[in-house]
Structures are given as C-alpha cells and as structure tokens.
Amino acid sequence: MNSVPLVEETRAGLIENIHSGMICGVNEKLETVYHVGNQEHYTYYRSAAKPIQALPVFLLNVITKYGLTREEAALFTASHRGETCHIAALESMLKKLPVNEDELFCPYSYPLNVEPREEMLRRNKEKRKLYHNCSGKHMGFITVCRELGYPIEGYWEVDHPLQQQILNILSRLSEVPISEIKIGKDGCGVPVFAIPLKKMAMTYLKLACPDLIKDPLLQKTVTQMISIMNEHPIMVASEQFICSLLLQDQNIVAKGGAQGVYCFGLKKERLGFSLKVLNGSEEVWPIIVAAILEQIGYKNKDTINSLRALKPYIIKNDAGAEVGTVYERFLLIGAHDEPASNQEI
C-alpha cells in the first residue's frame, strides 16, 4: 500500500494517534511534481466527486431556464450542513425545479450541523430527504433526467444513462479509461468512483484550470460552476468547515469526501492535489492542506493561517486544559527524489 505518516497526535508526550496516507500533486503537464506515498493508490472520490457529478446539470443551463440564483446553484456541488441558509435555498429550488422531494433517492435525515439538528429535535420536526447533505446533488440529478427524457426511476443505478454520462465525464477529465474506473455505492445510494490518486489530482487541476479541458462546452461549463462555488463557499459546506474556508480563496477549488479523501486545485500555480487519510479522519485535513500549501510556498498566508486556526497544534480537553499536540509528520517530495524524509509503513 505504501502509505506514510501524515499527522501525529500526542498526549502527555506519548504518541496517541498516527494518521497515515498518501498525497499527490500534479502540474499543468499532468506530471507528478509532489508526492508522499503511493500516487497510484486507487481511491474512492466519495463527495469530492460532487463538482463532477454536478456538471450534467450545469451543461444544460438550468440555472437560467428555471430562474435559480447562483447561490442556489452552488448546492448542486455541495455537502451542505443543514443550516438555515441551506434549507431556505433548497426549499426555493423545490419550487422552481421539476423535482418532488419524495423522488429524491437520498435517505431521510436531520442536518449534519449540531445546532440546526438540535433545533429541529426540540421542535419535534421530522427527518426529511431535503435535510440530507446530498440533497442538492440529487435535485440536480432528477432535473437532468427530466430535461433529457431519462427515466426518474433508477437514476441512482450505475447503468442509468445519467450515471453513464457522469462516468464518461469523469473518464474524460481524469484520462482514465472507463474500463479501469472502479465503481462502488456511496452513502447516499448513487455510484461512487475510484481511480488512482494521481488521476484524481488531475481532475482538480482541470477544475482549477479549465483551459486544459479540450471540449469547449465542458470548459465553459466548468468555468461557470467553479465561479459559483467560489462566490458562495458557505453553500458548499458551512462556516468553520475546510471546504468553505478554502473556497473563500478565489484561487482555490476544493472539495472533500467521506473517509479521509480531499482534493483541491490552485489556479495561478496550475497545480492539482489529492490526498487520502487511510483511517478515514477528516479532522486532520486542515493540518495536511496547510502543510502542503506552506511547503510549496503558497503566497496567501491568510488562507494558511485560517487552516491552522481551524485545527490548532494544541489539543485541549473538555475543560480547556492543554493535554497534547497534533502536527504534520510529512515532507512533500518531488517525483524523482528519494523519500529519505518519510518513513513508509
């Protein structure tokens, strides 16, 4: 597997947790220029695929046809947390789009964020499909089906024409043949795709630098979608979450997924990165991404400082006392360097 310790947590001087994984960074020539561990490790996108899964709805220009705001359209790419702004926008979209809530295949749920979830429980409100963090994506799926005459039933199955369209787009962006893309089932019930980590980094490079996409219509569509994500980062996740924080930096395209996978692209630097934390931790993402940006000399220190604030080096207990530390263990290496600084496990 060829993984490397990425983050180490200590308590009273003893190592308590080690978060191991892999990182890959590619340049505009689609060459690996930074890596830690095995860049060919097959990794499921999970929700990091959402911008790619949203492309069919953006290709149809439903934003204009159905009078969506750009803020609402950002939810097609989102793992929303069920805050008031998310629910209000989703309710508005239900009124505008040719979608019924009971058609959504995602499960009934409460919001992911604690405050809106507890507020709904206090008010004895029932779970809704709309509250599921993938509901915006599913609304986009059904809208595409209605626009293109695809059946609504089974839109979540891998052999459905919508999922085949998404698979084709992913293959084009990642340059992985469809026959080599591994397919599973995601948490919300739709297909989830796995490709080598390097190819995953390539897709986010192309999202950040659409001029690298050969298809003019797809290039234009990606440009529009990414501009919406950068304009409305809070809709993609929530306050104090890494995706929204990174998207506030207009130079960055970013999206994470469950089980420790994270991807981002840098527009000016023309770099794409992907990483996988093998124990599935999402809490260490800010430390890893901050360290990557520091090690490549990223100029926007405010973004790095915000990431560091999101996950400080000091671990505190429930009473606020300092009890341990958390810090990165890895050094990015070039594609042809010897990994002398990294202990492989």
Coordinates of C-alpha atoms in Angstrom, one line a residue:
M1 CA 0.0 0.0 0.0
N2 CA 3.0 2.3 0.6
S3 CA 1.5 4.8 3.0
V4 CA 3.3 7.4 5.1
P5 CA 2.6 9.0 8.5
L6 CA 1.0 12.4 7.7
V7 CA -0.2 13.6 11.1
E8 CA 0.8 12.6 14.6
E9 CA -1.1 13.3 17.8
T10 CA 0.4 13.1 21.3
R11 CA -0.9 13.2 24.8
A12 CA 1.5 13.9 27.7
G13 CA 4.4 13.2 25.4
L14 CA 3.2 9.8 24.2
I15 CA 2.0 9.2 20.7
E16 CA -1.7 8.5 20.8
N17 CA -2.7 8.5 17.1
I18 CA -0.8 8.4 13.8
H19 CA -2.8 9.3 10.7
S20 CA -1.1 7.7 7.6
G21 CA -1.9 8.2 4.0
M22 CA -0.8 9.4 0.6
I23 CA -0.6 12.8 -1.2
C24 CA -0.1 13.6 -4.9
G25 CA 0.3 16.9 -6.7
V26 CA 0.4 17.4 -10.4
N27 CA 1.3 20.3 -12.7
E28 CA -0.2 21.5 -16.0
K29 CA 1.8 19.0 -17.9
L30 CA 0.0 16.3 -15.9
E31 CA 3.2 15.3 -14.3
T32 CA 3.6 14.4 -10.6
V33 CA 5.7 17.2 -9.0
Y34 CA 4.9 16.5 -5.4
H35 CA 4.0 13.2 -3.7
V36 CA 4.0 11.3 -0.4
G37 CA 3.4 7.6 -0.5
N38 CA 1.8 5.7 -3.4
Q39 CA 0.3 8.1 -6.0
E40 CA -1.2 5.1 -7.9
H41 CA -3.3 4.1 -4.9
Y42 CA -7.0 3.6 -6.0
T43 CA -9.2 5.9 -4.0
Y44 CA -12.9 6.5 -4.0
Y45 CA -13.9 10.1 -4.5
R46 CA -16.8 10.0 -2.2
S47 CA -18.2 13.6 -2.0
A48 CA -15.1 15.0 -3.6
A49 CA -16.9 13.9 -6.8
K50 CA -19.8 16.3 -6.4
P51 CA -18.5 19.0 -8.7
I52 CA -18.0 16.4 -11.4
Q53 CA -21.4 14.9 -10.7
A54 CA -22.9 18.4 -11.0
L55 CA -21.6 19.0 -14.5
P56 CA -24.5 17.4 -16.3
V57 CA -27.0 19.9 -14.7
F58 CA -24.7 22.9 -15.4
L59 CA -24.2 21.7 -19.0
L60 CA -28.0 22.1 -19.5
N61 CA -28.0 25.7 -18.2
V62 CA -31.0 25.0 -15.9
I63 CA -29.9 28.0 -13.8
T64 CA -31.3 30.4 -16.4
K65 CA -34.2 28.2 -17.5
Y66 CA -35.6 27.8 -14.0
G67 CA -34.5 31.2 -12.6
L68 CA -32.2 29.8 -10.0
T69 CA -29.9 32.2 -8.1
R70 CA -26.2 31.4 -8.3
E71 CA -26.3 30.8 -4.5
E72 CA -28.9 28.1 -5.1
A73 CA -26.9 26.6 -7.9
A74 CA -23.9 26.1 -5.6
L75 CA -26.0 23.5 -3.8
F76 CA -25.7 21.1 -6.8
T77 CA -22.0 20.8 -5.8
A78 CA -22.5 20.8 -2.0
S79 CA -22.3 18.7 1.1
H80 CA -24.5 21.1 2.9
R81 CA -24.8 21.0 6.7
G82 CA -28.4 21.9 7.0
E83 CA -28.1 25.5 8.2
T84 CA -30.9 27.9 7.7
C85 CA -29.4 29.4 4.6
H86 CA -29.1 25.9 3.1
I87 CA -32.7 24.8 3.9
A88 CA -34.1 28.1 2.6
A89 CA -32.3 27.8 -0.7
L90 CA -33.3 24.1 -1.1
E91 CA -36.9 24.9 -0.4
S92 CA -36.8 27.7 -3.0
M93 CA -35.2 25.2 -5.5
L94 CA -38.0 22.7 -4.9
K95 CA -40.5 25.4 -6.0
K96 CA -38.5 26.2 -9.2
L97 CA -37.2 22.9 -10.4
P98 CA -39.2 20.0 -11.9
V99 CA -38.5 17.9 -8.8
N100 CA -40.6 16.5 -6.0
E101 CA -38.9 15.8 -2.7
D102 CA -40.2 12.3 -2.4
E103 CA -38.4 11.5 -5.7
L104 CA -35.0 12.1 -4.1
F105 CA -33.2 8.8 -3.5
C106 CA -31.1 10.1 -0.7
P107 CA -32.3 9.0 2.8
Y108 CA -34.5 10.9 5.2
S109 CA -32.1 12.7 7.6
Y110 CA -31.5 15.5 10.0
P111 CA -28.9 18.3 9.3
L112 CA -25.3 17.4 9.9
N113 CA -24.5 20.5 11.9
V114 CA -25.3 20.2 15.6
E115 CA -27.2 23.4 16.1
P116 CA -29.8 23.1 13.4
R117 CA -30.2 19.4 14.1
E118 CA -30.9 20.0 17.8
E119 CA -33.3 22.9 17.0
M120 CA -35.3 20.5 14.8
L121 CA -35.4 17.9 17.5
R122 CA -36.5 20.5 20.1
R123 CA -39.4 21.4 17.7
N124 CA -40.2 17.8 17.1
K125 CA -39.6 18.2 13.4
E126 CA -39.4 15.0 11.4
K127 CA -36.5 14.0 9.2
R128 CA -36.7 15.0 5.5
K129 CA -34.8 14.0 2.4
L130 CA -34.2 17.7 1.9
Y131 CA -32.0 17.8 5.0
H132 CA -29.6 15.1 3.7
N133 CA -26.3 16.6 2.9
C134 CA -26.5 15.3 -0.7
S135 CA -30.0 16.6 -1.5
G136 CA -28.8 19.4 -3.8
K137 CA -26.9 16.8 -5.8
H138 CA -30.0 14.6 -6.1
M139 CA -32.1 17.6 -7.1
G140 CA -29.6 18.2 -9.9
F141 CA -29.8 14.5 -11.0
I142 CA -33.6 14.5 -11.3
T143 CA -33.6 17.8 -13.1
V144 CA -31.2 16.4 -15.7
C145 CA -33.4 13.3 -16.1
R146 CA -36.4 15.4 -16.8
E147 CA -34.6 17.7 -19.2
L148 CA -33.1 14.8 -21.2
G149 CA -36.1 12.5 -21.0
Y150 CA -34.3 9.9 -18.9
P151 CA -36.4 7.8 -16.5
I152 CA -36.5 9.1 -12.9
E153 CA -36.8 5.6 -11.6
G154 CA -33.4 4.1 -11.1
Y155 CA -31.4 7.3 -11.7
W156 CA -29.2 6.1 -8.8
E157 CA -28.2 2.9 -10.6
V158 CA -24.8 2.7 -12.4
D159 CA -26.4 1.5 -15.7
H160 CA -28.8 4.5 -15.8
P161 CA -28.0 6.9 -18.7
L162 CA -27.4 9.8 -16.2
Q163 CA -24.8 7.8 -14.3
Q164 CA -23.2 6.7 -17.5
Q165 CA -22.9 10.4 -18.6
I166 CA -21.2 11.2 -15.3
L167 CA -18.9 8.2 -15.7
N168 CA -18.0 9.4 -19.2
I169 CA -17.3 13.0 -18.0
L170 CA -15.1 11.6 -15.2
S171 CA -13.2 9.5 -17.6
R172 CA -12.5 12.5 -19.9
L173 CA -11.3 14.7 -17.1
S174 CA -9.2 12.1 -15.3
E175 CA -8.0 10.4 -18.5
V176 CA -8.7 7.0 -17.0
P177 CA -10.5 4.6 -19.4
I178 CA -14.0 3.7 -18.2
S179 CA -12.9 0.0 -18.0
E180 CA -10.3 1.0 -15.4
I181 CA -12.6 3.0 -13.1
K182 CA -13.7 1.0 -10.1
I183 CA -17.3 1.6 -9.0
G184 CA -19.0 1.2 -5.6
K185 CA -22.0 2.6 -3.9
D186 CA -21.9 5.9 -2.0
G187 CA -23.5 6.8 1.3
C188 CA -26.5 8.4 -0.4
G189 CA -27.0 5.4 -2.7
V190 CA -25.6 6.6 -6.0
P191 CA -22.4 5.2 -7.7
V192 CA -19.1 6.2 -6.3
F193 CA -15.9 6.0 -8.4
A194 CA -12.4 5.1 -7.6
I195 CA -9.3 6.0 -9.6
P196 CA -5.6 6.4 -8.9
L197 CA -4.8 9.3 -6.6
K198 CA -2.7 11.0 -9.3
K199 CA -5.6 10.9 -11.7
M200 CA -7.8 12.4 -9.0
A201 CA -5.4 15.3 -8.7
M202 CA -5.6 15.7 -12.4
T203 CA -9.3 16.2 -12.3
Y204 CA -9.0 19.0 -9.8
L205 CA -6.2 20.6 -11.8
K206 CA -8.6 20.8 -14.7
L207 CA -11.4 22.2 -12.5
A208 CA -9.0 24.9 -11.4
C209 CA -7.6 25.4 -14.9
P210 CA -10.4 24.7 -17.3
D211 CA -8.3 25.8 -20.3
L212 CA -6.7 22.3 -20.0
I213 CA -10.1 20.7 -20.9
K214 CA -10.3 20.1 -24.7
D215 CA -14.1 20.2 -25.0
P216 CA -15.0 23.9 -25.4
L217 CA -18.5 23.4 -23.9
L218 CA -17.3 21.4 -20.9
Q219 CA -14.5 24.0 -20.5
K220 CA -17.1 26.8 -20.4
T221 CA -19.3 24.9 -18.0
V222 CA -16.6 24.1 -15.6
T223 CA -15.6 27.8 -15.5
Q224 CA -19.2 28.8 -14.7
M225 CA -19.6 26.1 -12.0
I226 CA -16.3 26.9 -10.2
S227 CA -17.0 30.6 -10.2
I228 CA -20.3 29.9 -8.4
M229 CA -18.5 27.7 -5.8
N230 CA -16.0 30.5 -5.2
E231 CA -18.8 33.1 -5.0
H232 CA -20.9 31.1 -2.5
P233 CA -18.5 28.9 -0.5
I234 CA -20.8 28.7 2.6
M235 CA -23.4 26.9 0.5
V236 CA -20.9 24.2 -0.4
A237 CA -20.3 23.2 3.2
S238 CA -20.7 25.7 6.2
E239 CA -18.9 28.2 8.4
Q240 CA -15.8 26.7 10.0
F241 CA -15.5 23.8 7.6
I242 CA -12.5 23.4 5.4
C243 CA -14.2 23.3 2.0
S244 CA -15.9 26.7 2.6
L245 CA -12.8 28.2 4.0
L246 CA -10.6 27.2 1.0
L247 CA -13.3 28.3 -1.5
Q248 CA -13.2 31.7 0.0
D249 CA -9.8 32.0 -1.5
Q250 CA -10.7 32.8 -5.1
N251 CA -7.5 31.0 -6.3
I252 CA -8.6 27.6 -4.9
V253 CA -11.1 24.9 -6.0
A254 CA -11.7 22.4 -3.2
K255 CA -14.0 19.6 -2.1
G256 CA -13.6 16.8 0.4
G257 CA -15.3 13.4 0.7
A258 CA -16.0 10.9 3.4
Q259 CA -13.3 8.6 4.7
G260 CA -10.4 11.0 4.5
V261 CA -10.3 11.9 0.8
Y262 CA -9.6 15.5 -0.1
C263 CA -8.9 17.3 -3.4
F264 CA -8.0 20.9 -4.3
G265 CA -6.6 22.8 -7.3
L266 CA -4.7 26.1 -7.4
K267 CA -5.5 28.3 -10.3
K268 CA -2.4 30.6 -10.6
E269 CA 0.1 27.9 -9.7
R270 CA -1.7 25.5 -12.0
L271 CA -1.4 22.6 -9.6
G272 CA -3.8 19.9 -8.6
F273 CA -3.7 17.9 -5.3
S274 CA -5.4 14.9 -3.9
L275 CA -4.9 13.1 -0.6
K276 CA -6.2 10.1 1.3
V277 CA -6.0 9.7 5.1
L278 CA -6.2 5.9 5.4
N279 CA -8.0 5.8 8.8
G280 CA -10.8 8.0 7.3
S281 CA -10.2 11.0 9.5
E282 CA -11.5 14.4 8.3
E283 CA -10.3 16.3 11.4
V284 CA -6.7 16.4 10.2
W285 CA -7.5 17.8 6.7
P286 CA -6.7 21.4 7.7
I287 CA -3.3 20.5 9.1
I288 CA -2.4 18.5 6.0
V289 CA -3.6 21.1 3.5
A290 CA -1.9 23.9 5.4
A291 CA 1.3 22.0 5.4
I292 CA 1.1 21.3 1.7
L293 CA 0.5 25.0 1.0
E294 CA 3.4 26.0 3.2
Q295 CA 5.8 23.5 1.7
I296 CA 5.1 24.7 -1.9
G297 CA 5.4 28.3 -0.9
Y298 CA 1.8 29.4 -1.3
K299 CA 1.6 33.1 -1.1
N300 CA -1.8 33.7 0.5
K301 CA -0.8 33.4 4.2
D302 CA -4.3 34.3 5.3
T303 CA -5.6 31.0 3.9
I304 CA -2.9 29.1 5.6
N305 CA -3.5 30.9 8.9
S306 CA -7.2 30.2 8.7
L307 CA -6.5 26.5 8.2
R308 CA -4.2 26.5 11.2
A309 CA -6.8 28.2 13.3
L310 CA -9.3 25.5 12.2
K311 CA -7.1 22.8 13.6
P312 CA -4.6 24.2 16.1
Y313 CA -1.4 22.4 17.1
I314 CA -2.5 22.3 20.8
I315 CA -5.0 19.6 21.9
K316 CA -7.3 20.7 24.8
N317 CA -9.6 18.6 26.9
D318 CA -13.2 19.3 27.7
A319 CA -12.2 21.8 30.5
G320 CA -9.9 23.7 28.1
A321 CA -6.7 22.4 29.6
E322 CA -3.8 21.7 27.2
V323 CA -3.2 18.0 27.1
G324 CA -1.4 17.2 23.9
T325 CA -0.2 18.2 20.4
V326 CA -1.1 17.5 16.8
Y327 CA 1.3 18.2 14.0
E328 CA 2.2 17.1 10.5
R329 CA 4.9 14.5 10.0
F330 CA 5.4 14.5 6.3
L331 CA 7.6 16.4 3.8
L332 CA 6.5 16.6 0.2
I333 CA 9.0 15.1 -2.2
G334 CA 9.5 15.6 -5.9
A335 CA 8.6 13.0 -8.5
H336 CA 12.2 11.8 -8.8
D337 CA 13.5 12.4 -5.3
E338 CA 14.3 9.7 -2.8
P339 CA 11.8 9.6 0.0
A340 CA 14.5 9.8 2.7
S341 CA 12.5 12.1 4.9
N342 CA 9.4 9.8 5.1
Q343 CA 9.1 6.6 7.0
E344 CA 6.9 4.3 5.0
I345 CA 4.7 1.8 6.7

